[in-house]
CSV table of C-alpha atoms and ligand atoms in Angstrom, one decimal:
chain,number,residue,atom,x,y,z
A,1461,MET,CA,108.1,3.6,-5.7
A,1462,ALA,CA,105.4,1.4,-4.7
A,1463,THR,CA,102.7,3.6,-6.1
A,1464,ALA,CA,104.5,3.7,-9.5
A,1465,THR,CA,104.3,-0.1,-9.6
A,1466,VAL,CA,100.6,0.0,-8.7
A,1467,ASP,CA,100.2,2.4,-11.5
A,1468,HIS,CA,102.1,0.2,-14.1
A,1469,ALA,CA,100.1,-2.7,-12.9
A,1470,THR,CA,96.8,-1.1,-13.2
A,1471,ALA,CA,97.8,0.3,-16.8
A,1472,PHE,CA,98.8,-3.2,-17.8
A,1473,ASP,CA,95.5,-4.7,-16.6
A,1474,ALA,CA,93.5,-1.9,-18.5
A,1475,ALA,CA,95.6,-2.4,-21.6
A,1476,VAL,CA,94.9,-6.1,-21.6
A,1477,ALA,CA,91.1,-5.6,-20.6
A,1478,ALA,CA,90.6,-3.1,-23.4
A,1479,ASP,CA,92.4,-5.7,-26.1
A,1480,GLU,CA,95.4,-3.4,-26.5
A,1481,ARG,CA,98.6,-4.7,-27.3
A,1482,ILE,CA,101.4,-4.9,-24.9
A,1483,GLU,CA,104.7,-3.9,-26.5
A,1484,PRO,CA,108.3,-4.7,-25.5
A,1485,ARG,CA,108.9,-1.4,-23.6
A,1486,ASP,CA,105.7,-1.4,-21.8
A,1487,TRP,CA,105.7,-2.6,-18.1
A,1488,MET,CA,104.7,-6.1,-17.8
A,1489,PRO,CA,104.5,-8.4,-14.7
A,1490,ASP,CA,107.5,-10.7,-14.4
A,1491,ALA,CA,105.1,-13.9,-14.6
A,1492,TYR,CA,103.8,-12.5,-17.9
A,1493,ARG,CA,107.2,-12.1,-19.5
A,1494,ALA,CA,108.3,-15.5,-18.1
A,1495,THR,CA,105.2,-17.1,-19.8
A,1496,LEU,CA,105.8,-15.6,-22.9
A,1497,VAL,CA,109.4,-16.5,-23.0
A,1498,ARG,CA,108.4,-20.0,-22.3
A,1499,GLN,CA,105.7,-20.5,-24.8
A,1500,ILE,CA,107.4,-18.6,-27.5
A,1501,ALA,CA,110.8,-20.4,-27.2
A,1502,GLN,CA,108.9,-23.7,-27.0
A,1503,HIS,CA,107.3,-22.6,-30.3
A,1504,ALA,CA,110.4,-21.6,-32.0
A,1505,HIS,CA,112.0,-24.6,-31.0
A,1506,SER,CA,109.3,-26.7,-32.4
A,1507,GLU,CA,109.6,-25.0,-35.7
A,1508,ILE,CA,113.3,-26.0,-36.1
A,1509,ILE,CA,113.1,-29.3,-34.7
A,1510,GLY,CA,110.2,-29.9,-37.0
A,1511,MET,CA,112.5,-29.4,-40.0
A,1512,GLN,CA,113.9,-32.9,-39.2
A,1513,PRO,CA,111.1,-35.2,-40.0
A,1514,GLU,CA,110.1,-33.3,-43.1
A,1515,ALA,CA,113.7,-32.9,-44.2
A,1516,ASN,CA,114.1,-36.7,-43.9
A,1517,TRP,CA,112.2,-37.0,-47.2
A,1518,ILE,CA,113.8,-34.3,-49.4
A,1519,THR,CA,116.2,-36.7,-51.0
A,1520,ARG,CA,113.3,-39.2,-51.9
A,1521,ALA,CA,110.6,-37.0,-52.8
A,1522,PRO,CA,108.8,-38.7,-55.8
A,1523,SER,CA,109.0,-36.0,-58.3
A,1524,LEU,CA,110.8,-32.7,-58.8
A,1525,ARG,CA,107.8,-30.7,-58.1
A,1526,ARG,CA,107.0,-32.6,-54.8
A,1527,LYS,CA,110.9,-32.0,-54.0
A,1528,ALA,CA,110.8,-28.2,-54.5
A,1529,ILE,CA,107.7,-27.9,-52.6
A,1530,LEU,CA,109.3,-29.9,-49.5
A,1531,ILE,CA,112.4,-27.9,-49.7
A,1532,ALA,CA,110.5,-24.5,-49.5
A,1533,LYS,CA,108.3,-25.8,-46.8
A,1534,VAL,CA,111.3,-26.9,-44.6
A,1535,GLN,CA,112.9,-23.5,-45.3
A,1536,ASP,CA,109.8,-21.9,-44.2
A,1537,GLU,CA,109.9,-23.7,-41.0
A,1538,ALA,CA,113.3,-22.2,-40.3
A,1539,GLY,CA,112.1,-18.7,-41.1
A,1540,HIS,CA,109.0,-19.5,-38.5
A,1541,GLY,CA,111.9,-20.2,-36.0
A,1542,LEU,CA,113.6,-17.0,-36.9
A,1543,TYR,CA,110.5,-14.7,-36.5
A,1544,LEU,CA,109.7,-16.5,-33.1
A,1545,TYR,CA,113.3,-16.4,-31.8
A,1546,SER,CA,113.2,-12.6,-32.5
A,1547,ALA,CA,110.0,-12.3,-30.8
A,1548,ALA,CA,111.5,-13.9,-27.7
A,1549,GLU,CA,114.4,-11.6,-27.8
A,1550,THR,CA,112.4,-8.7,-27.4
A,1551,LEU,CA,111.7,-9.7,-24.0
A,1552,GLY,CA,115.2,-9.6,-22.9
A,1553,THR,CA,116.4,-12.9,-23.6
A,1554,SER,CA,118.9,-14.1,-26.2
A,1555,ARG,CA,118.9,-16.5,-28.9
A,1556,ASP,CA,122.1,-18.4,-27.6
A,1557,GLU,CA,120.5,-18.6,-24.2
A,1558,LEU,CA,117.3,-20.1,-25.6
A,1559,LEU,CA,119.0,-22.6,-27.8
A,1560,ASP,CA,121.4,-23.7,-25.1
A,1561,LYS,CA,118.1,-24.3,-23.0
A,1562,LEU,CA,116.8,-26.7,-25.9
A,1563,HIS,CA,120.1,-28.4,-26.1
A,1564,THR,CA,120.3,-29.1,-22.5
A,1565,GLY,CA,116.7,-30.1,-22.1
A,1566,ARG,CA,115.6,-27.3,-20.0
A,1567,GLN,CA,113.0,-26.1,-22.6
A,1568,LYS,CA,110.7,-28.2,-24.4
A,1569,TYR,CA,109.7,-28.6,-28.0
A,1570,SER,CA,106.2,-30.1,-29.5
A,1571,SER,CA,105.6,-33.5,-28.8
A,1572,ILE,CA,104.6,-34.3,-32.3
A,1573,PHE,CA,108.0,-34.0,-33.7
A,1574,ASN,CA,109.2,-37.1,-31.7
A,1575,TYR,CA,107.4,-39.5,-34.1
A,1576,PRO,CA,109.3,-40.9,-37.2
A,1577,THR,CA,108.4,-40.3,-40.8
A,1578,LEU,CA,108.4,-43.8,-42.1
A,1579,THR,CA,107.0,-43.3,-45.7
A,1580,TRP,CA,106.5,-40.5,-48.1
A,1581,ALA,CA,102.8,-40.4,-47.1
A,1582,ASP,CA,103.9,-39.1,-43.6
A,1583,VAL,CA,105.0,-35.8,-45.4
A,1584,GLY,CA,101.5,-35.5,-46.6
A,1585,ALA,CA,100.1,-36.5,-43.1
A,1586,ILE,CA,102.2,-34.0,-41.5
A,1587,GLY,CA,101.0,-31.2,-43.8
A,1588,TRP,CA,97.3,-32.1,-43.4
A,1589,LEU,CA,97.2,-33.0,-39.8
A,1590,VAL,CA,100.0,-31.3,-38.1
A,1591,ASP,CA,100.0,-28.1,-39.9
A,1592,GLY,CA,96.2,-28.3,-39.7
A,1593,ALA,CA,96.4,-28.7,-35.9
A,1594,ALA,CA,99.1,-25.8,-35.9
A,1595,ILE,CA,96.9,-23.5,-37.7
A,1596,THR,CA,93.8,-24.2,-35.5
A,1597,ASN,CA,96.2,-23.4,-32.4
A,1598,GLN,CA,97.9,-20.4,-34.1
A,1599,VAL,CA,95.2,-18.5,-35.7
A,1600,PRO,CA,93.9,-17.2,-32.2
A,1601,LEU,CA,97.7,-16.5,-31.3
A,1602,CYS,CA,97.5,-13.8,-33.9
A,1603,ARG,CA,95.3,-11.8,-31.3
A,1604,CYS,CA,97.7,-12.6,-28.4
A,1605,SER,CA,98.1,-9.5,-26.1
A,1606,TYR,CA,101.8,-9.3,-26.7
A,1607,GLY,CA,102.5,-7.4,-29.9
A,1608,PRO,CA,105.6,-8.9,-31.4
A,1609,TYR,CA,104.4,-12.5,-30.9
A,1610,ALA,CA,101.0,-11.6,-32.4
A,1611,ARG,CA,102.5,-10.1,-35.4
A,1612,ALA,CA,104.9,-12.9,-36.0
A,1613,MET,CA,101.8,-15.4,-36.0
A,1614,VAL,CA,100.1,-13.3,-38.7
A,1615,ARG,CA,102.7,-14.4,-41.3
A,1616,ILE,CA,103.4,-17.7,-39.8
A,1617,CYS,CA,99.7,-18.5,-40.2
A,1618,LYS,CA,99.6,-17.5,-43.8
A,1619,GLU,CA,102.6,-19.9,-44.7
A,1620,GLU,CA,101.0,-22.8,-42.4
A,1621,SER,CA,97.9,-22.5,-44.3
A,1622,PHE,CA,99.8,-23.1,-47.7
A,1623,HIS,CA,101.5,-26.0,-46.0
A,1624,GLN,CA,98.4,-27.4,-44.9
A,1625,ARG,CA,96.9,-27.5,-48.3
A,1626,GLN,CA,99.9,-28.9,-49.8
A,1627,GLY,CA,99.8,-31.7,-47.4
A,1628,TYR,CA,96.1,-32.5,-48.2
A,1629,GLU,CA,96.6,-32.3,-51.9
A,1630,SER,CA,99.6,-34.7,-51.6
A,1631,LEU,CA,97.5,-37.2,-49.4
A,1632,LEU,CA,94.6,-36.8,-52.0
A,1633,ALA,CA,96.9,-38.0,-54.6
A,1634,LEU,CA,98.1,-41.0,-52.9
A,1635,SER,CA,94.5,-41.9,-51.6
A,1636,ARG,CA,93.3,-41.8,-55.2
A,1637,GLY,CA,96.5,-43.6,-56.5
A,1638,THR,CA,97.2,-47.2,-56.7
A,1639,PRO,CA,95.8,-49.6,-53.8
A,1640,ALA,CA,99.4,-49.5,-52.4
A,1641,GLN,CA,99.5,-45.8,-52.4
A,1642,HIS,CA,96.1,-45.5,-50.9
A,1643,ALA,CA,97.4,-48.0,-48.1
A,1644,MET,CA,100.4,-45.9,-47.5
A,1645,ALA,CA,98.0,-42.7,-47.0
A,1646,GLN,CA,95.8,-44.5,-44.7
A,1647,ASP,CA,98.8,-46.0,-42.6
A,1648,ALA,CA,100.3,-42.5,-42.2
A,1649,VAL,CA,96.8,-41.0,-41.1
A,1650,ASP,CA,96.4,-44.0,-38.6
A,1651,ARG,CA,99.9,-43.0,-37.0
A,1652,TRP,CA,99.6,-39.2,-37.0
A,1653,TRP,CA,96.2,-38.9,-35.9
A,1654,TRP,CA,96.3,-39.4,-32.1
A,1655,PRO,CA,99.7,-37.5,-31.6
A,1656,SER,CA,98.0,-34.6,-33.5
A,1657,LEU,CA,95.6,-34.5,-31.1
A,1658,MET,CA,98.1,-34.2,-28.3
A,1659,MET,CA,99.6,-31.2,-29.9
A,1660,PHE,CA,97.1,-29.1,-28.1
A,1661,GLY,CA,98.5,-30.0,-24.7
A,1662,PRO,CA,97.1,-31.8,-21.8
A,1663,PRO,CA,93.2,-31.7,-20.9
A,1664,ASP,CA,91.9,-28.4,-19.4
A,1665,ASP,CA,91.8,-29.8,-16.1
A,1666,ALA,CA,95.5,-30.8,-16.2
A,1667,SER,CA,96.6,-27.7,-18.0
A,1668,ALA,CA,98.8,-25.9,-15.6
A,1669,HIS,CA,99.2,-22.7,-17.3
A,1670,SER,CA,95.7,-22.1,-19.3
A,1671,ALA,CA,93.8,-20.1,-17.0
A,1672,GLN,CA,96.5,-17.5,-16.3
A,1673,SER,CA,97.6,-17.5,-20.0
A,1674,MET,CA,93.8,-16.9,-20.8
A,1675,ALA,CA,93.5,-14.1,-18.2
A,1676,TRP,CA,96.4,-12.4,-19.9
A,1677,LYS,CA,95.0,-12.9,-23.3
A,1678,ILE,CA,97.9,-14.8,-24.4
A,1679,LYS,CA,96.0,-17.8,-25.2
A,1680,ARG,CA,92.3,-17.2,-26.3
A,1681,HIS,CA,90.9,-20.8,-25.9
A,1682,SER,CA,91.5,-23.6,-23.9
A,1683,ASN,CA,93.4,-26.7,-25.0
A,1684,ASP,CA,90.3,-28.8,-25.2
A,1685,ASP,CA,88.1,-26.2,-27.1
A,1686,LEU,CA,91.0,-26.1,-29.7
A,1687,ARG,CA,91.2,-29.9,-29.9
A,1688,GLN,CA,87.6,-30.2,-30.4
A,1689,ARG,CA,87.4,-27.6,-33.1
A,1690,PHE,CA,90.2,-29.4,-34.8
A,1691,VAL,CA,88.5,-32.7,-34.9
A,1692,ASP,CA,85.3,-31.1,-36.3
A,1693,ILE,CA,87.3,-29.8,-39.0
A,1694,CYS,CA,89.1,-33.0,-39.9
A,1695,VAL,CA,86.1,-35.4,-40.0
A,1696,PRO,CA,84.7,-34.0,-43.4
A,1697,GLN,CA,88.1,-33.4,-44.6
A,1698,ALA,CA,89.0,-37.2,-44.1
A,1699,GLU,CA,85.6,-38.1,-45.9
A,1700,SER,CA,86.6,-35.9,-48.9
A,1701,LEU,CA,90.2,-37.6,-48.8
A,1702,GLY,CA,88.5,-41.1,-48.8
A,1703,LEU,CA,90.4,-41.9,-45.8
A,1704,THR,CA,89.4,-43.1,-42.2
A,1705,LEU,CA,90.3,-41.5,-38.8
A,1706,PRO,CA,91.5,-44.2,-36.5
A,1707,ASP,CA,88.8,-43.8,-33.9
A,1708,PRO,CA,85.9,-46.2,-33.6
A,1709,ASP,CA,84.2,-43.6,-31.0
A,1710,LEU,CA,84.3,-40.8,-33.5
A,1711,VAL,CA,80.7,-39.9,-34.1
A,1712,TRP,CA,78.7,-36.7,-34.6
A,1713,ASN,CA,76.9,-35.7,-31.2
A,1714,GLU,CA,73.8,-33.6,-32.2
A,1715,SER,CA,73.0,-32.2,-28.9
A,1716,ARG,CA,76.7,-30.7,-28.6
A,1717,GLY,CA,76.9,-29.8,-32.0
A,1718,HIS,CA,80.4,-31.5,-32.1
A,1719,HIS,CA,81.9,-34.8,-32.7
A,1720,ASP,CA,82.5,-37.1,-29.8
A,1721,PHE,CA,85.9,-38.8,-30.0
A,1722,GLY,CA,87.8,-41.6,-28.2
A,1723,PRO,CA,90.1,-41.3,-24.9
A,1724,ILE,CA,93.5,-39.8,-25.7
A,1725,ASP,CA,96.4,-42.0,-24.3
A,1726,TRP,CA,97.8,-39.1,-21.8
A,1727,THR,CA,100.2,-41.6,-20.6
A,1728,GLU,CA,102.0,-41.9,-24.0
A,1729,PHE,CA,102.1,-37.9,-24.1
A,1730,GLN,CA,103.6,-37.8,-20.6
A,1731,GLN,CA,106.3,-40.3,-21.9
A,1732,VAL,CA,107.2,-38.4,-24.9
A,1733,LEU,CA,107.3,-35.2,-22.8
A,1734,LYS,CA,109.8,-36.9,-20.6
A,1735,GLY,CA,111.9,-37.8,-23.5
A,1736,ASN,CA,111.0,-41.2,-24.1
A,1737,GLY,CA,109.2,-41.0,-27.5
A,1738,PRO,CA,110.4,-42.8,-30.4
A,1739,CYS,CA,112.6,-40.1,-31.7
A,1740,ASN,CA,113.5,-37.8,-28.9
A,1741,GLU,CA,117.1,-38.8,-28.7
A,1742,GLN,CA,117.6,-38.7,-32.3
A,1743,ARG,CA,116.0,-35.4,-32.6
A,1744,ILE,CA,118.1,-33.5,-29.9
A,1745,THR,CA,121.4,-35.2,-31.1
A,1746,GLN,CA,121.0,-34.0,-34.5
A,1747,ARG,CA,120.0,-30.5,-33.4
A,1748,ARG,CA,123.2,-30.3,-31.2
A,1749,THR,CA,125.2,-31.6,-34.1
A,1750,ALA,CA,124.0,-29.1,-36.5
A,1751,HIS,CA,124.4,-26.3,-34.1
A,1752,ASP,CA,128.3,-27.3,-33.7
A,1753,GLU,CA,128.7,-27.8,-37.3
A,1754,GLY,CA,127.0,-24.6,-38.1
A,1755,ALA,CA,129.4,-22.5,-35.8
A,1756,TRP,CA,131.6,-21.4,-38.5
A,1757,VAL,CA,128.6,-20.0,-40.4
A,1758,ARG,CA,127.6,-18.0,-37.2
A,1759,GLU,CA,131.3,-16.8,-36.8
A,1760,ALA,CA,131.7,-15.8,-40.3
A,1761,ALA,CA,128.2,-14.0,-40.3
A,1762,ALA,CA,129.3,-12.2,-37.2
A,1763,ALA,CA,132.8,-11.2,-38.6
A,1764,HIS,CA,131.1,-9.9,-41.8
A,1765,ALA,CA,128.6,-7.9,-39.8
A,1766,ALA,CA,131.4,-6.3,-37.6
A,1767,LYS,CA,133.5,-5.6,-40.7
A,1768,HIS,CA,130.3,-3.9,-42.4
A,1769,ARG,CA,129.6,-1.9,-39.0
A,1770,SER,CA,133.3,-0.7,-38.7
A,1771,SER,CA,133.5,0.2,-42.4
A,1772,THR,CA,130.2,2.1,-42.2
A,1773,SER,CA,131.1,4.1,-38.9
A,1774,ASN,CA,134.6,4.8,-40.6
A,1775,GLY,CA,132.7,6.3,-43.5
A,1776,SER,CA,130.5,8.6,-41.5
A,1777,ASP,CA,133.3,9.5,-39.1
A,1778,SER,CA,135.3,10.7,-42.1
A,1779,SER,CA,132.4,12.3,-43.9
A,1780,GLY,CA,133.6,15.0,-46.1
A,1781,SER,CA,137.4,14.3,-45.6
A,1782,GLY,CA,137.6,11.6,-48.4
A,1783,SER,CA,140.2,9.8,-46.2
A,1784,GLY,CA,137.8,7.1,-44.6
A,1785,SER,CA,137.8,3.4,-44.8
A,1786,THR,CA,138.4,1.4,-47.9
A,1787,SER,CA,134.9,1.1,-48.8
A,1788,GLN,CA,134.5,4.8,-48.6
A,1789,GLY,CA,137.6,5.4,-50.5
A,1790,GLU,CA,136.3,2.9,-53.3
A,1791,GLU,CA,132.8,4.5,-53.3
A,1792,SER,CA,134.3,8.1,-53.7
A,1793,ALA,CA,136.9,6.9,-56.2
B,2638,LIG,N1,104.3,-30.8,-26.6
B,2638,LIG,O1,99.6,-25.9,-19.1
B,2638,LIG,P1,99.9,-26.3,-20.5
B,2638,LIG,C1,104.2,-26.5,-35.6
B,2638,LIG,C2,103.7,-28.7,-22.0
B,2638,LIG,S1,105.0,-25.9,-34.1
B,2638,LIG,C3,105.3,-30.5,-25.6
B,2638,LIG,O2,98.6,-26.6,-21.2
B,2638,LIG,P2,100.4,-24.2,-22.2
B,2638,LIG,C4,105.0,-26.9,-36.7
B,2638,LIG,C5,103.6,-27.2,-21.8
B,2638,LIG,O3,104.6,-26.4,-22.4
B,2638,LIG,C6,103.9,-26.5,-33.0
B,2638,LIG,N2,104.9,-29.9,-24.2
B,2638,LIG,O4,100.9,-25.3,-21.3
B,2638,LIG,C7,106.3,-26.7,-36.8
B,2638,LIG,C8,103.8,-27.2,-20.2
B,2638,LIG,O5,105.1,-27.6,-19.7
B,2638,LIG,P3,105.9,-26.5,-19.2
B,2638,LIG,C9,104.2,-25.9,-31.6
B,2638,LIG,C10,103.6,-29.6,-24.3
B,2638,LIG,O6,101.7,-23.4,-22.8
B,2638,LIG,C11,107.1,-27.1,-37.9
B,2638,LIG,C12,102.9,-28.5,-19.9
B,2638,LIG,O7,102.9,-29.3,-20.9
B,2638,LIG,N3,103.2,-25.0,-31.5
B,2638,LIG,O8,103.2,-26.6,-35.5
B,2638,LIG,O9,99.3,-23.2,-21.5
B,2638,LIG,C13,106.4,-27.8,-39.0
B,2638,LIG,C14,101.3,-28.0,-19.6
B,2638,LIG,O10,100.8,-27.7,-20.7
B,2638,LIG,C15,102.8,-29.9,-25.3
B,2638,LIG,C16,103.1,-24.1,-30.4
B,2638,LIG,O11,104.2,-24.0,-29.7
B,2638,LIG,C17,103.3,-30.4,-26.4
B,2638,LIG,N4,102.1,-30.8,-27.4
B,2638,LIG,O12,99.6,-24.7,-23.5
B,2638,LIG,C18,105.1,-28.1,-38.8
B,2638,LIG,C19,102.1,-23.0,-30.3
B,2638,LIG,N5,101.5,-29.4,-24.7
B,2638,LIG,O13,106.3,-25.4,-20.3
B,2638,LIG,C20,104.2,-27.6,-37.7
B,2638,LIG,C21,102.1,-22.2,-29.3
B,2638,LIG,C22,101.7,-28.9,-23.5
B,2638,LIG,O14,105.4,-26.0,-18.0
B,2638,LIG,N6,102.0,-22.8,-27.8
B,2638,LIG,N7,103.0,-29.0,-23.3
B,2638,LIG,O15,107.3,-27.3,-18.8
B,2638,LIG,C23,100.9,-23.1,-27.3
B,2638,LIG,O16,99.8,-22.7,-28.0
B,2638,LIG,C24,100.8,-23.5,-25.9
B,2638,LIG,O17,101.9,-23.5,-25.5
B,2638,LIG,C25,100.1,-25.1,-25.8
B,2638,LIG,C26,100.4,-25.5,-24.5
B,2638,LIG,C27,99.0,-25.1,-26.3
B,2638,LIG,C28,101.1,-25.9,-26.7
């Protein structure tokens, strides 16, 4: 028995070392499974909570074109949640259990969605900065050692990439618009810049999970490395947009080959994680309400699936007899 476990562990380590994918039926250490459930669930929760600040502007989008794009984007976020909950389920957990943990505060979602969307420009800033940060963080996750998560990320990244571009295009239109529109775009960037940098998680020396997650090849880069990559990407984009990033310390460092940037307010980050951000309470209350009010949809879908299953199985049980379920009878009539 002990030898079997050692063999399993050796095979797991060898697969990770060889950059092979771990699949749901493969043996994996309990802690690897728990880390994946924690990260994938947090990611899935972020997608569905992230629908709220964006959906806030659907009714007030400035044109039919912008409204159609925003509706499609919010719908995409729901789809991302579905892919990710499905990936988490392959690890032996249920969607109900994960949602219950979200609703009772036992699992987190991204800090970024606890900030309000005060103006239309915030929709553009979320697309440019929040989706931009998400892509920077998530492209390496396409090479995550756990197969179902890695495959979900491929599709998500393609869609996030479209989201990021629409945000950039929307902000560009505002930046080149009237002085009031330009000021609105600048104000949105001023408010979303620092929270976007916090999306990458605590600094490396305070990141509890990074070392082990990187050894398991769940994460491929550290929080600080990805944050730096994001800053370097954003600086020229902000210049093209004609907008200023709100950091007086932001400067190119020739010797490092990167931009230096000012200190992040980690106290604010910790407060948001503790539930004290501007919108934590509103987001979770709205999520619980949506879940309760959607109970009838889940029940109807489950009843429909059960009816479909029973009619299919009746049909196959009665194959050739012609005396099966109603639907079988209708088909053969
Ligand atoms: N917010 O040891 P660390 C999106 C927690 S969706 C809240 O570095 P790890 C989008 C962390 O969970 C964006 N909590 O952790 C959606 C841990 O606490 P626990 C979501 C955070 O896991 C809709 C503790 O701090 N993206 O972009 O190694 C519309 C210590 O951290 C945050 C993902 O979820 C945070 N920002 O690294 C538009 C990507 N950061 O769990 C856009 C997948 C850290 O021990 N996730 N914490 O209680 C990851 O890549 C990693 O989980 C993280 C954190 C880089 C976020």
